[in-house]
Coordinates of C-alpha atoms and ligand atoms in Angstrom, one line a residue:
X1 CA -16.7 -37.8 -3.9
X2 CA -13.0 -39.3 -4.6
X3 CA -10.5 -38.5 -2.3
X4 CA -6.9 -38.1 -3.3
X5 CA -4.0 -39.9 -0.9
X6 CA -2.4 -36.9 0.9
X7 CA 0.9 -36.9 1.1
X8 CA 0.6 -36.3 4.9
X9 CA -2.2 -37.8 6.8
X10 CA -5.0 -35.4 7.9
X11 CA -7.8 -36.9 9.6
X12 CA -10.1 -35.5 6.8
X13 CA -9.6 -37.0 3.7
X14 CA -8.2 -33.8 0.7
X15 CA -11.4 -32.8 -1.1
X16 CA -9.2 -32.0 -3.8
X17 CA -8.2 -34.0 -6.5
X18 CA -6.2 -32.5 -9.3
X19 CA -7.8 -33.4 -13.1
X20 CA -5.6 -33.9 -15.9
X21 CA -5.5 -30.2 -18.2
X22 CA -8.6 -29.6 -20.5
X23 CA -8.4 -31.4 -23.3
X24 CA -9.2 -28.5 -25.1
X25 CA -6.9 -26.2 -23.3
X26 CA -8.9 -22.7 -25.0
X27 CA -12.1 -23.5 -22.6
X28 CA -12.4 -22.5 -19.2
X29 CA -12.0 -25.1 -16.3
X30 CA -15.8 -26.2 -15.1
X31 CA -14.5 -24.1 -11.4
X32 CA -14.1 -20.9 -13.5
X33 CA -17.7 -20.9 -14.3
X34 CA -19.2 -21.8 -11.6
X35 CA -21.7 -19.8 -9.6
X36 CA -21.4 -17.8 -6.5
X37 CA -23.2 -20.7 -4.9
X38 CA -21.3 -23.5 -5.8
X39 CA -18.0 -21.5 -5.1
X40 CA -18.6 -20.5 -1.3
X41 CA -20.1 -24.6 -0.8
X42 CA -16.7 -25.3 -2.2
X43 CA -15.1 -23.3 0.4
X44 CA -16.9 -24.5 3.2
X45 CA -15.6 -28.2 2.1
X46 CA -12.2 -26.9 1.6
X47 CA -11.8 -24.9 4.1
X48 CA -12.8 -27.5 6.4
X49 CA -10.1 -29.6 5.2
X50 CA -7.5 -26.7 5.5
X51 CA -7.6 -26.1 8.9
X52 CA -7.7 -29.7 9.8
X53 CA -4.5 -30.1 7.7
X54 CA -2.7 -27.5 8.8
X55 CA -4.0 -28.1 12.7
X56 CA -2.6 -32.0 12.2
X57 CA 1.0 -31.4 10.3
X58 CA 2.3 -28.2 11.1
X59 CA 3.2 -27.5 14.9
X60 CA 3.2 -23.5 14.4
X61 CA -0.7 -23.6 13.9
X62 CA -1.3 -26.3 16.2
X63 CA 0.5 -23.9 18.6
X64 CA -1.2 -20.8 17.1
X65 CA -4.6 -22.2 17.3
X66 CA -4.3 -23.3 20.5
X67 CA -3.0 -20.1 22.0
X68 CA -6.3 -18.8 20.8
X69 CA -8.6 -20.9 21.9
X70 CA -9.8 -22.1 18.6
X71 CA -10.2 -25.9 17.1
X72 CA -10.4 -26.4 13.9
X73 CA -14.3 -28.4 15.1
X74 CA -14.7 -24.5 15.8
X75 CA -15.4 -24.2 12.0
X76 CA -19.3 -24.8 11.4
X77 CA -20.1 -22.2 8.5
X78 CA -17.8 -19.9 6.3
X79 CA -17.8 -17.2 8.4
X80 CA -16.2 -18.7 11.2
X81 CA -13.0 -18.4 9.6
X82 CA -13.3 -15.2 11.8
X83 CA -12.7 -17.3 14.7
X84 CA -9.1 -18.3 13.6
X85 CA -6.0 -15.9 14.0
X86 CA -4.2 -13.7 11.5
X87 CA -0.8 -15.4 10.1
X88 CA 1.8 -13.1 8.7
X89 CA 5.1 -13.1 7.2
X90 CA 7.0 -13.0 10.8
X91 CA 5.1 -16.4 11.4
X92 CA 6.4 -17.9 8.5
X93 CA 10.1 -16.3 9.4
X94 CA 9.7 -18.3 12.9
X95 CA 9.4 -21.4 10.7
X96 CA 12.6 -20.6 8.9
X97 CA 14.0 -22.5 6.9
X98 CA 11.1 -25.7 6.5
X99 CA 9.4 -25.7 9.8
X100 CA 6.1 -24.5 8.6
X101 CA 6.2 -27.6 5.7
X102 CA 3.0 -30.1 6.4
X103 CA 4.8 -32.8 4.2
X104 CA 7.7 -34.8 4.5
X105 CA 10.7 -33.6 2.3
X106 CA 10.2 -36.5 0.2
X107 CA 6.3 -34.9 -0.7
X108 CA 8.1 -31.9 -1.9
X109 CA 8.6 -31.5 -5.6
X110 CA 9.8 -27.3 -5.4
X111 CA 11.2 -24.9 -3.2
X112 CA 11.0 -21.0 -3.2
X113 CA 12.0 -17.9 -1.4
X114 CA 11.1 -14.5 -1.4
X115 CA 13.7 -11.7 -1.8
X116 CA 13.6 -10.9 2.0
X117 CA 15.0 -7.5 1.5
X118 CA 15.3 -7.6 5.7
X119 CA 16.2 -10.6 7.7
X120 CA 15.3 -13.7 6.5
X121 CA 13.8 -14.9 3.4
X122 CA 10.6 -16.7 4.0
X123 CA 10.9 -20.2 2.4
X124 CA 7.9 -21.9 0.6
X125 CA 7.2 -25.3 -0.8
X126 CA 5.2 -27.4 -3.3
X127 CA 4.0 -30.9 -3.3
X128 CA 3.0 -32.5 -7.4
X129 CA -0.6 -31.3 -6.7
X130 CA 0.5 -27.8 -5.4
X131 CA 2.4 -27.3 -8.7
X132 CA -0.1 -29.0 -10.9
X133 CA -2.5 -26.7 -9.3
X134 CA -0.7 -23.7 -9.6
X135 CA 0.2 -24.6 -13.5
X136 CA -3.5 -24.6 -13.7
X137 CA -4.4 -21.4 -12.5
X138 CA -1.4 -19.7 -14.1
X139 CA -2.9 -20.6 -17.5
X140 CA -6.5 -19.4 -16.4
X141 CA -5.0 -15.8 -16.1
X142 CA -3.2 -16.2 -19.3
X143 CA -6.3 -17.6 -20.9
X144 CA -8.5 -14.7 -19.4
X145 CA -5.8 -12.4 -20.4
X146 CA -6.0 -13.4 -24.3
X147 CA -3.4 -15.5 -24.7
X148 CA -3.7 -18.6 -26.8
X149 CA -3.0 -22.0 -26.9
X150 CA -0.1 -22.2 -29.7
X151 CA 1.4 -18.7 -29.2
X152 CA 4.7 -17.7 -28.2
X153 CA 5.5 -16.3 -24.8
X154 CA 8.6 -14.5 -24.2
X155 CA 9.2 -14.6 -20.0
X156 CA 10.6 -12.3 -18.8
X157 CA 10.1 -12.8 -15.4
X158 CA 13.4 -13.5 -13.2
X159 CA 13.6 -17.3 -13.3
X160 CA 15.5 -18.8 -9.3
X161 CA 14.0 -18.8 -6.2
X162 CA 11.8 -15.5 -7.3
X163 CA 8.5 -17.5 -8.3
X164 CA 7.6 -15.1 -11.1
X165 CA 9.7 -17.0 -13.6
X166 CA 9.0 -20.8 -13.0
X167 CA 5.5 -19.8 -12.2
X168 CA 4.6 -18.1 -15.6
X169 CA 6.9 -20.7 -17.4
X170 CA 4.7 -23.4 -16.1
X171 CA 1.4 -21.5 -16.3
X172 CA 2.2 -21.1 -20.3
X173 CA 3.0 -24.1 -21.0
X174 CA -0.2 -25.9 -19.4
X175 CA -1.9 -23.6 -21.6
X176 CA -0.3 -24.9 -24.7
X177 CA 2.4 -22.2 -25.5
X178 CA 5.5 -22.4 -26.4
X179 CA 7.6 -20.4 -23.8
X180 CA 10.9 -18.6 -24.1
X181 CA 12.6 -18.4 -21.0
X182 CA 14.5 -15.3 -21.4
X183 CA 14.4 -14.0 -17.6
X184 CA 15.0 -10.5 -16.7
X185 CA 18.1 -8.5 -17.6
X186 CA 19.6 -8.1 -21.1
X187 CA 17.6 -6.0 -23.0
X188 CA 19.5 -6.1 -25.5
X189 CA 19.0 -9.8 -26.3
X190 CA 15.1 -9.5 -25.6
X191 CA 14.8 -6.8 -28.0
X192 CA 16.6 -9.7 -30.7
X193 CA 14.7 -12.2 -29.3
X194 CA 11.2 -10.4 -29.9
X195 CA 12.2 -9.7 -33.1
X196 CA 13.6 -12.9 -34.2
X197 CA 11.6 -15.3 -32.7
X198 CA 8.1 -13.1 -32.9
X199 CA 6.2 -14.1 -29.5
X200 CA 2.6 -12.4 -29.5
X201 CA 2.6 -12.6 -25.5
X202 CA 5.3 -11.2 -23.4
X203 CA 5.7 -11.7 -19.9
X204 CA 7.2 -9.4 -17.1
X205 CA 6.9 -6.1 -14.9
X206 CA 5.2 -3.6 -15.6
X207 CA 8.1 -1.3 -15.4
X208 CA 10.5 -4.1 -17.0
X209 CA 8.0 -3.4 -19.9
X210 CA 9.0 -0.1 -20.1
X211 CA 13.1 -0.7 -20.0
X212 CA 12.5 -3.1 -23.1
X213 CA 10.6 -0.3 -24.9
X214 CA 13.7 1.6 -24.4
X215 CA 15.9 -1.3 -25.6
X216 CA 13.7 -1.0 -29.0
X217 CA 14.1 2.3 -29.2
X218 CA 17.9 2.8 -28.5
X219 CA 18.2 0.4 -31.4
X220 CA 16.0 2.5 -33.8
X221 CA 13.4 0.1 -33.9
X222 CA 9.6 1.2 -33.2
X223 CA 7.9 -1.0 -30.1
X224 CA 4.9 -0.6 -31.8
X225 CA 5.9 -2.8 -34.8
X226 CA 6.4 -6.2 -33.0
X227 CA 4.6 -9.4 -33.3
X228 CA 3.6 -8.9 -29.7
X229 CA -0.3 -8.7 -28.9
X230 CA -0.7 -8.7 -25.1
X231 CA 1.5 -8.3 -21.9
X232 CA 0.5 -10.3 -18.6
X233 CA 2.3 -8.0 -16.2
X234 CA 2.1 -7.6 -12.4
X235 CA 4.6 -8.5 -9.2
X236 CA 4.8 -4.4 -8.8
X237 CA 1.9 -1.7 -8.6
X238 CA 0.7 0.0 -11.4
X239 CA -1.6 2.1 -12.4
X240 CA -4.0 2.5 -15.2
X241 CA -2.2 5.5 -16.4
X242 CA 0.8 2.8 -16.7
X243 CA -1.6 0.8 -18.6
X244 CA -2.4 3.2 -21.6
X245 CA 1.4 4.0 -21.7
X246 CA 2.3 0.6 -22.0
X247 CA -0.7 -0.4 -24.9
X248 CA 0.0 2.6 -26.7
X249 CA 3.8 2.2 -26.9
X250 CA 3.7 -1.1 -28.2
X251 CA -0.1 -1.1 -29.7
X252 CA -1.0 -4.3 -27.9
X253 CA -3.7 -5.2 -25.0
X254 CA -2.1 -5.4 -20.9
X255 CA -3.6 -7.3 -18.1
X256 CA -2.1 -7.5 -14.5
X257 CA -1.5 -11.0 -13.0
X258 CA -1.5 -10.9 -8.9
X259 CA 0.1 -13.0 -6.7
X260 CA 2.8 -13.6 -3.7
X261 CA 5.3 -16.7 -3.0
X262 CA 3.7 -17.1 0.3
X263 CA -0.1 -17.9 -0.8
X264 CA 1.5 -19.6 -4.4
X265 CA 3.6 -16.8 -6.7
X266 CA 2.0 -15.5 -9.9
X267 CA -1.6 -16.5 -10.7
X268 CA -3.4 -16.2 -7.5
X269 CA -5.7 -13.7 -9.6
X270 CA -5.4 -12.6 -13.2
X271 CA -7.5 -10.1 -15.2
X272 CA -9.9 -11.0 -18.1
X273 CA -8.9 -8.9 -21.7
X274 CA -12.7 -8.7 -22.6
X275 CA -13.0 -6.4 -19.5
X276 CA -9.6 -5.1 -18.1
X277 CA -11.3 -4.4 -14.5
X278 CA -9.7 -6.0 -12.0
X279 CA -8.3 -9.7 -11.6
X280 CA -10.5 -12.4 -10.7
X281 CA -9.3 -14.0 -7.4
X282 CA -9.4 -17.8 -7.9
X283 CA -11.7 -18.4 -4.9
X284 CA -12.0 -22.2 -5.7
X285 CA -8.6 -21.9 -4.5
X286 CA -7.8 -19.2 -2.2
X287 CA -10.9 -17.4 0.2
X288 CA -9.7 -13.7 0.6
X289 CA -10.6 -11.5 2.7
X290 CA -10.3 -7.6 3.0
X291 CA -9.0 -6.6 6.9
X292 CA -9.0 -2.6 8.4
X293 CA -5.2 -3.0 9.1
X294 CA -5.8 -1.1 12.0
X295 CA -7.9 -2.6 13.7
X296 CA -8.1 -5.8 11.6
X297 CA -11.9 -6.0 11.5
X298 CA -13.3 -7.5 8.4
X299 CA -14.7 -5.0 6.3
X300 CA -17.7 -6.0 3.7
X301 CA -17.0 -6.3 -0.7
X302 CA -16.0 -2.9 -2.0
X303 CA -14.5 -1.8 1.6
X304 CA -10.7 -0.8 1.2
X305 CA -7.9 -2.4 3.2
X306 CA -5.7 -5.0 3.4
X307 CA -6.0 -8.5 1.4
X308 CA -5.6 -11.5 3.8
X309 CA -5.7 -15.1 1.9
X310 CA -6.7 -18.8 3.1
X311 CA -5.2 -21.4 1.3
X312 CA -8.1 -23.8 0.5
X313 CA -6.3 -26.6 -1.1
X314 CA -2.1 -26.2 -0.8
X315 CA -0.5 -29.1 0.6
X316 CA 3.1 -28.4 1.0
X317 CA 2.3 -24.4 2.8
X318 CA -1.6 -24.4 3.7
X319 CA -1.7 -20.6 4.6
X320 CA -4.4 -19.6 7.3
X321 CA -5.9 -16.0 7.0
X322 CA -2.6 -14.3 6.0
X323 CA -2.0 -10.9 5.9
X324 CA -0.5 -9.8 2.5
X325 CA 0.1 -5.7 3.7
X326 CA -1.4 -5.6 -0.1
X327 CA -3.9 -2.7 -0.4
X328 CA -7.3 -2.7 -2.3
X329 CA -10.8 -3.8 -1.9
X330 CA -12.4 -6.6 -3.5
X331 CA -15.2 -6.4 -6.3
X332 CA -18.0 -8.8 -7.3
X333 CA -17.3 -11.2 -9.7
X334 CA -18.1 -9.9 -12.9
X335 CA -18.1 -12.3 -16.5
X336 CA -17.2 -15.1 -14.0
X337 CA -19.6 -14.5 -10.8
X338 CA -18.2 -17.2 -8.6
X339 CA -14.9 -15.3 -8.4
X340 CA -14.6 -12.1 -7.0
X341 CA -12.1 -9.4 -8.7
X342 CA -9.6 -7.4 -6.3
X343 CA -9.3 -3.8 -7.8
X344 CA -5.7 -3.0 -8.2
X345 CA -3.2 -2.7 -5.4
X346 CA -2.9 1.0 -4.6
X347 CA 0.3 0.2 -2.1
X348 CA 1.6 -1.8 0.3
X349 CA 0.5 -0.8 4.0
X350 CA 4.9 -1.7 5.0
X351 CA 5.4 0.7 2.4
X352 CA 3.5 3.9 2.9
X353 CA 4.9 6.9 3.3
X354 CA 4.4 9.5 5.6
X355 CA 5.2 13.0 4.9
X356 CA 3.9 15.6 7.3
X357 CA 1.5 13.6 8.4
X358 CA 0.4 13.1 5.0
X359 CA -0.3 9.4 3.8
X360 CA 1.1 8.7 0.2
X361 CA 1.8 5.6 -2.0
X362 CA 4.3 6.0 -5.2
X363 CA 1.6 4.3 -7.3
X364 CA -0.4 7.8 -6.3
X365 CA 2.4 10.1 -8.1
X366 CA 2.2 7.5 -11.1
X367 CA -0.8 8.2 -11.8
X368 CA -0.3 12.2 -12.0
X369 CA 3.0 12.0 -13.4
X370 CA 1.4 10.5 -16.9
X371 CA -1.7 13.1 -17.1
X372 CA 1.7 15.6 -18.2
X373 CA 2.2 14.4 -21.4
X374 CA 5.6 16.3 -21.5
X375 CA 6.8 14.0 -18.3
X376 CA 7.8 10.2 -18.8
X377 CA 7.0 7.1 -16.5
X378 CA 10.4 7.1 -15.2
X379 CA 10.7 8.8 -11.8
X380 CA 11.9 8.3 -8.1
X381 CA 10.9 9.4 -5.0
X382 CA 13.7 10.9 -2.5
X383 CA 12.5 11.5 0.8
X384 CA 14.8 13.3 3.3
X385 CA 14.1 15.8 6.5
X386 CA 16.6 18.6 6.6
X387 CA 15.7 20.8 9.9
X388 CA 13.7 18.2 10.8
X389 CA 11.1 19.2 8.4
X390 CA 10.0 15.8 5.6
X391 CA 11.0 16.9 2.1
X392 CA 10.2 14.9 -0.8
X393 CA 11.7 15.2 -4.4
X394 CA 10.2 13.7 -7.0
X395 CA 13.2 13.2 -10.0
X396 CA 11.1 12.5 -13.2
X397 CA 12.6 12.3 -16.5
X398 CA 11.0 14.3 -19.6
X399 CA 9.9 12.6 -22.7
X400 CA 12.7 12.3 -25.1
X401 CA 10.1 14.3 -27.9
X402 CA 9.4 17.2 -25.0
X403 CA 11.8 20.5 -24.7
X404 CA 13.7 21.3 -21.6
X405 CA 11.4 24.0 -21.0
X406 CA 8.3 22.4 -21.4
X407 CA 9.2 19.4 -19.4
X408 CA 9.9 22.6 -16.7
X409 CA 6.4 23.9 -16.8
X410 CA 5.0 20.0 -16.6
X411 CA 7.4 19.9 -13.8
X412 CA 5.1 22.6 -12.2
X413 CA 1.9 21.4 -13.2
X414 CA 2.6 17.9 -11.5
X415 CA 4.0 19.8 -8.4
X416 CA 0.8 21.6 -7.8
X417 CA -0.8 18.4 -8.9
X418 CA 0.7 16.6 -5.9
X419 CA -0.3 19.4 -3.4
X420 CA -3.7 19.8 -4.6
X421 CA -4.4 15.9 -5.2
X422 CA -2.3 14.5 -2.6
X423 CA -1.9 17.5 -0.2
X424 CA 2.1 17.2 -0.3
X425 CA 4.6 19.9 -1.4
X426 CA 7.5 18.6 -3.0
X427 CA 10.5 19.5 -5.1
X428 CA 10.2 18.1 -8.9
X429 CA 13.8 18.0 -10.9
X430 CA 13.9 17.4 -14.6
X431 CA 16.2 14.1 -15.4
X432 CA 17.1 13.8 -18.7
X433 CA 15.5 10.6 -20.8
X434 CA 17.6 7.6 -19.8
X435 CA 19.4 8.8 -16.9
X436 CA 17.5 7.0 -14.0
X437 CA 18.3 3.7 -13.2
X438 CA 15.3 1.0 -14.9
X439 CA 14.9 -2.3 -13.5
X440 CA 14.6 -5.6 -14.8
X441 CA 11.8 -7.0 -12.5
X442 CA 10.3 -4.9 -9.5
X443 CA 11.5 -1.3 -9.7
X444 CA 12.6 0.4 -6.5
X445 CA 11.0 3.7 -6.9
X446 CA 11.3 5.2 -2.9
X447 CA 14.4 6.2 -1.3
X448 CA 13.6 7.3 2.3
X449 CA 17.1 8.9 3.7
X450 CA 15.4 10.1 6.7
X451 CA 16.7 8.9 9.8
X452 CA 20.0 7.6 7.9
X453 CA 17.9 5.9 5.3
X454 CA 16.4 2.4 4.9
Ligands
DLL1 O1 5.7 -11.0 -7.1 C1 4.6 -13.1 -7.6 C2 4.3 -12.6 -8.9 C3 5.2 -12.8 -10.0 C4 3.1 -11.9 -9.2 C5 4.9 -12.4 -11.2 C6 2.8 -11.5 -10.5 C7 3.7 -11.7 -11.5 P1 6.5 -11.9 -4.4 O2 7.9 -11.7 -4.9 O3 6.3 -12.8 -3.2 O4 5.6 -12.6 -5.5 O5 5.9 -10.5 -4.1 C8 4.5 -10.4 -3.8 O6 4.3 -8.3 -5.0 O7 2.4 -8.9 -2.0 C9 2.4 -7.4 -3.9 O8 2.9 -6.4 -3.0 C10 3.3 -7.3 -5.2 N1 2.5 -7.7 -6.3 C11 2.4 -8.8 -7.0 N2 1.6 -8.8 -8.1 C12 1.2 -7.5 -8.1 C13 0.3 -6.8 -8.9 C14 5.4 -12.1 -6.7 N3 -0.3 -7.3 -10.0 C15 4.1 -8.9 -3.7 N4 0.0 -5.5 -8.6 C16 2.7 -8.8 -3.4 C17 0.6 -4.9 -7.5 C18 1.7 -6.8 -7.0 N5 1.4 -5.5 -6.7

């Protein structure tokens, strides 16, 4: 085996070494066939590596490990990753703003942050393999996803320190495409752009989607009658309700993309067109694991709880069994076995809420709100506690084609729907189309005002 310099020493040499793209760029990478197997030897080597890496160059896991009694020698067979603790964002906060870097500024090629809608942002790096890798996996989701080498890709992911624009810019271009950087924002001009420059894959969320099917529609024009074939869309929940809306308004095929700044950005799993279930995790790259966040015991493949990545090959940010707060389970591999599929996020564990003592995600009144064909997929959650009593309204907007009155009785019909389903009462009011606010990348959809809001 060849070993590649790393930029910062580590007693074991990288097991990694980047290849130049596919010279035919249309067939998979030899990883994204390879068996279950192969892939898990992979990750024994890797993962070897990883926490030797991060053990040698980074003082907070030096620190961490040894506060738990654990060397990275400690690591013998794959499931003594068990042995090492749980790293979350707080960890990555302490490090704030390039403490948790393994590589000396110089190594670094990129630097990101997320949002950080409280406190800090968390800040996170690449070295020239980190990017080249994560180029490479971007494209295997847009590849899996039915996009080709030669089309046009309009991004409309937020280009800046979010990685959802960069990171699907990249991703498009290693595949061969010829990207338009639009960003978020100005629908307007993405409504021209679609129509003048006539991409056949469109990037962004899947409620940005939505706002730009609006943007058609305001203009007269019908969303269904656009060059565009397929939508890669994720960085937001969504459901498979959302998923028919969106292929039916615009008659084209839409596949969710996974992925979080801290373990890469977009790419870290992507979902296959011939199949539509579920995005395969790209384990050559990243071992997941699913965690009870209670009582973060590992549960077994089909088990639901909270995703928790190792980074198996990242230089700049090697990430060490880190908790996501992303909820779902994980699936076999499907058309490519070595890789196990993560069903789709159902919520994030920060972001349940509780009403009553009942446990509910938005993505869970999605999902009801488009079985009533008179409601639309525009709604927001208000959740306040007058008398001390939890009181949720639900403000959905009716189609623009439905009467005020019917949009009442589907009003009704998704309020018993919630109490029967769910086991929540709540108030429904009618908006009138267009009147909510739409985003241009992740969509806000809960407002808690309990306790003087958050
Ligand atoms: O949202 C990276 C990304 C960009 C993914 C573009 C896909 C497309 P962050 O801003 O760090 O990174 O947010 C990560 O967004 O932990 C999930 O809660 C959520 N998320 C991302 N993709 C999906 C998805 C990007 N497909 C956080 N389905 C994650 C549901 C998603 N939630």
């Amino acid at each position: 085996m060849t070993s590649a310099p790393s930029p910062a020493g580590c007693s074991i040499p990288q097991p990694f070494v980047p290849g130049p793209p596919a010279a035919d760029r249309s067939q998979p990478d030899p990883e994204e066939l390879m068996s279950r197997d192969e892939i898990e030897a992979l990750q024994f080597e890797r993962l070897r590596w990883t926490l030797h890496y991060a053990y040698e160059n980074v003082d907070a896991y030096r620190e961490l490990f040894d506060d738990h009694g654990v060397h990275p020698r400690d690591f013998q067979q794959l499931e003594d990753l068990r042995l090492f603790p749980y790293t979350d964002k707080e960890f990555l906060r302490k490090a704030y703003p390039f403490k948790s870097f393994a590589v000396d500024m110089a190594d670094i090629r990129r630097i990101h942050a997320s949002s950080g809608t409280t406190g800090q942002p968390t800040v996170v790096a690449y070295t020239e393999n980190d990017l080249q890798v994560w180029g490479t996996l971007v494209a295997r989701c847009f590849r899996n996803s039915g996009i080709k080498p030669g089309d046009k890709v309009h991004n409309a992911y937020g280009y800046g320190l979010f990685t959802g624009g960069l990171g699907a810019h990249y991703g498009a271009e290693r595949l061969g495409c010829a990207v338009i950087p639009m960003s978020g924002g100005q629908t307007e001009k993405q409504v021209q752009m679609i129509r003048d420059f006539e991409p056949q894959a469109i990037l962004c969320t899947p409620t940005y989607l939505l706002t730009i099917a609006d943007g058609f529609k305001a203009m007269g024009l019908d969303p269904r009658k656009t060059s565009l074939r397929t939508a890669v869309l994720g960085a937001e929940p969504w459901t498979e309700e959302m998923r028919r809306e969106i292929e039916q308004t615009f008659n084209i095929d839409a596949c969710d993309i996974y992925g979080l700044s801290e373990v890469m950005g977009p790419g870290v799993a992507g979902e296959s067109v011939d199949t539509k279930a579920g995005s395969h995790i790209w384990e050559d790259h990243f071992r997941p694991e699913i965690i009870d966040p209670f009582t973060d015991e590992v549960l077994e493949t089909g088990q639901h709880g909270e995703l928790v990545f190792t980074s198996l090959t990242k230089e700049a940010l090697p990430i060490i069994r880190y908790r996501t707060h992303d909820l779902t389970r994980l699936l076999p591999g499907n058309d490519l076995p070595g890789h196990r599929r993560m069903g789709r996020i159902t919520g994030r564990s920060d972001d349940m809420i509780i009403l009553r003592g009942v446990n509910l995600f938005p993505s869970q009144i999605e999902e009801l709100a488009l079985q009533v064909p008179t409601l639309s997929p525009h709604f927001m959650l208000e959740i306040t506690r007058p008398n001390r009593m939890d009181q949720m309204t639900v403000t959905i907007e009716r189609r623009d084609d439905a009467s005020v009155e019917d949009a009442t009785a589907g009003g009704k019909k998704l309020q018993q729907e919630i109490k029967t389903k769910i086991g929540s009462s709540c108030t429904i009011t009618i908006a009138e189309p267009g009147t909510l606010a739409r985003s241009s990348g992740k969509l806000r959809r809960v407002y808690d005002l309990r306790d003087g809001g958050k």
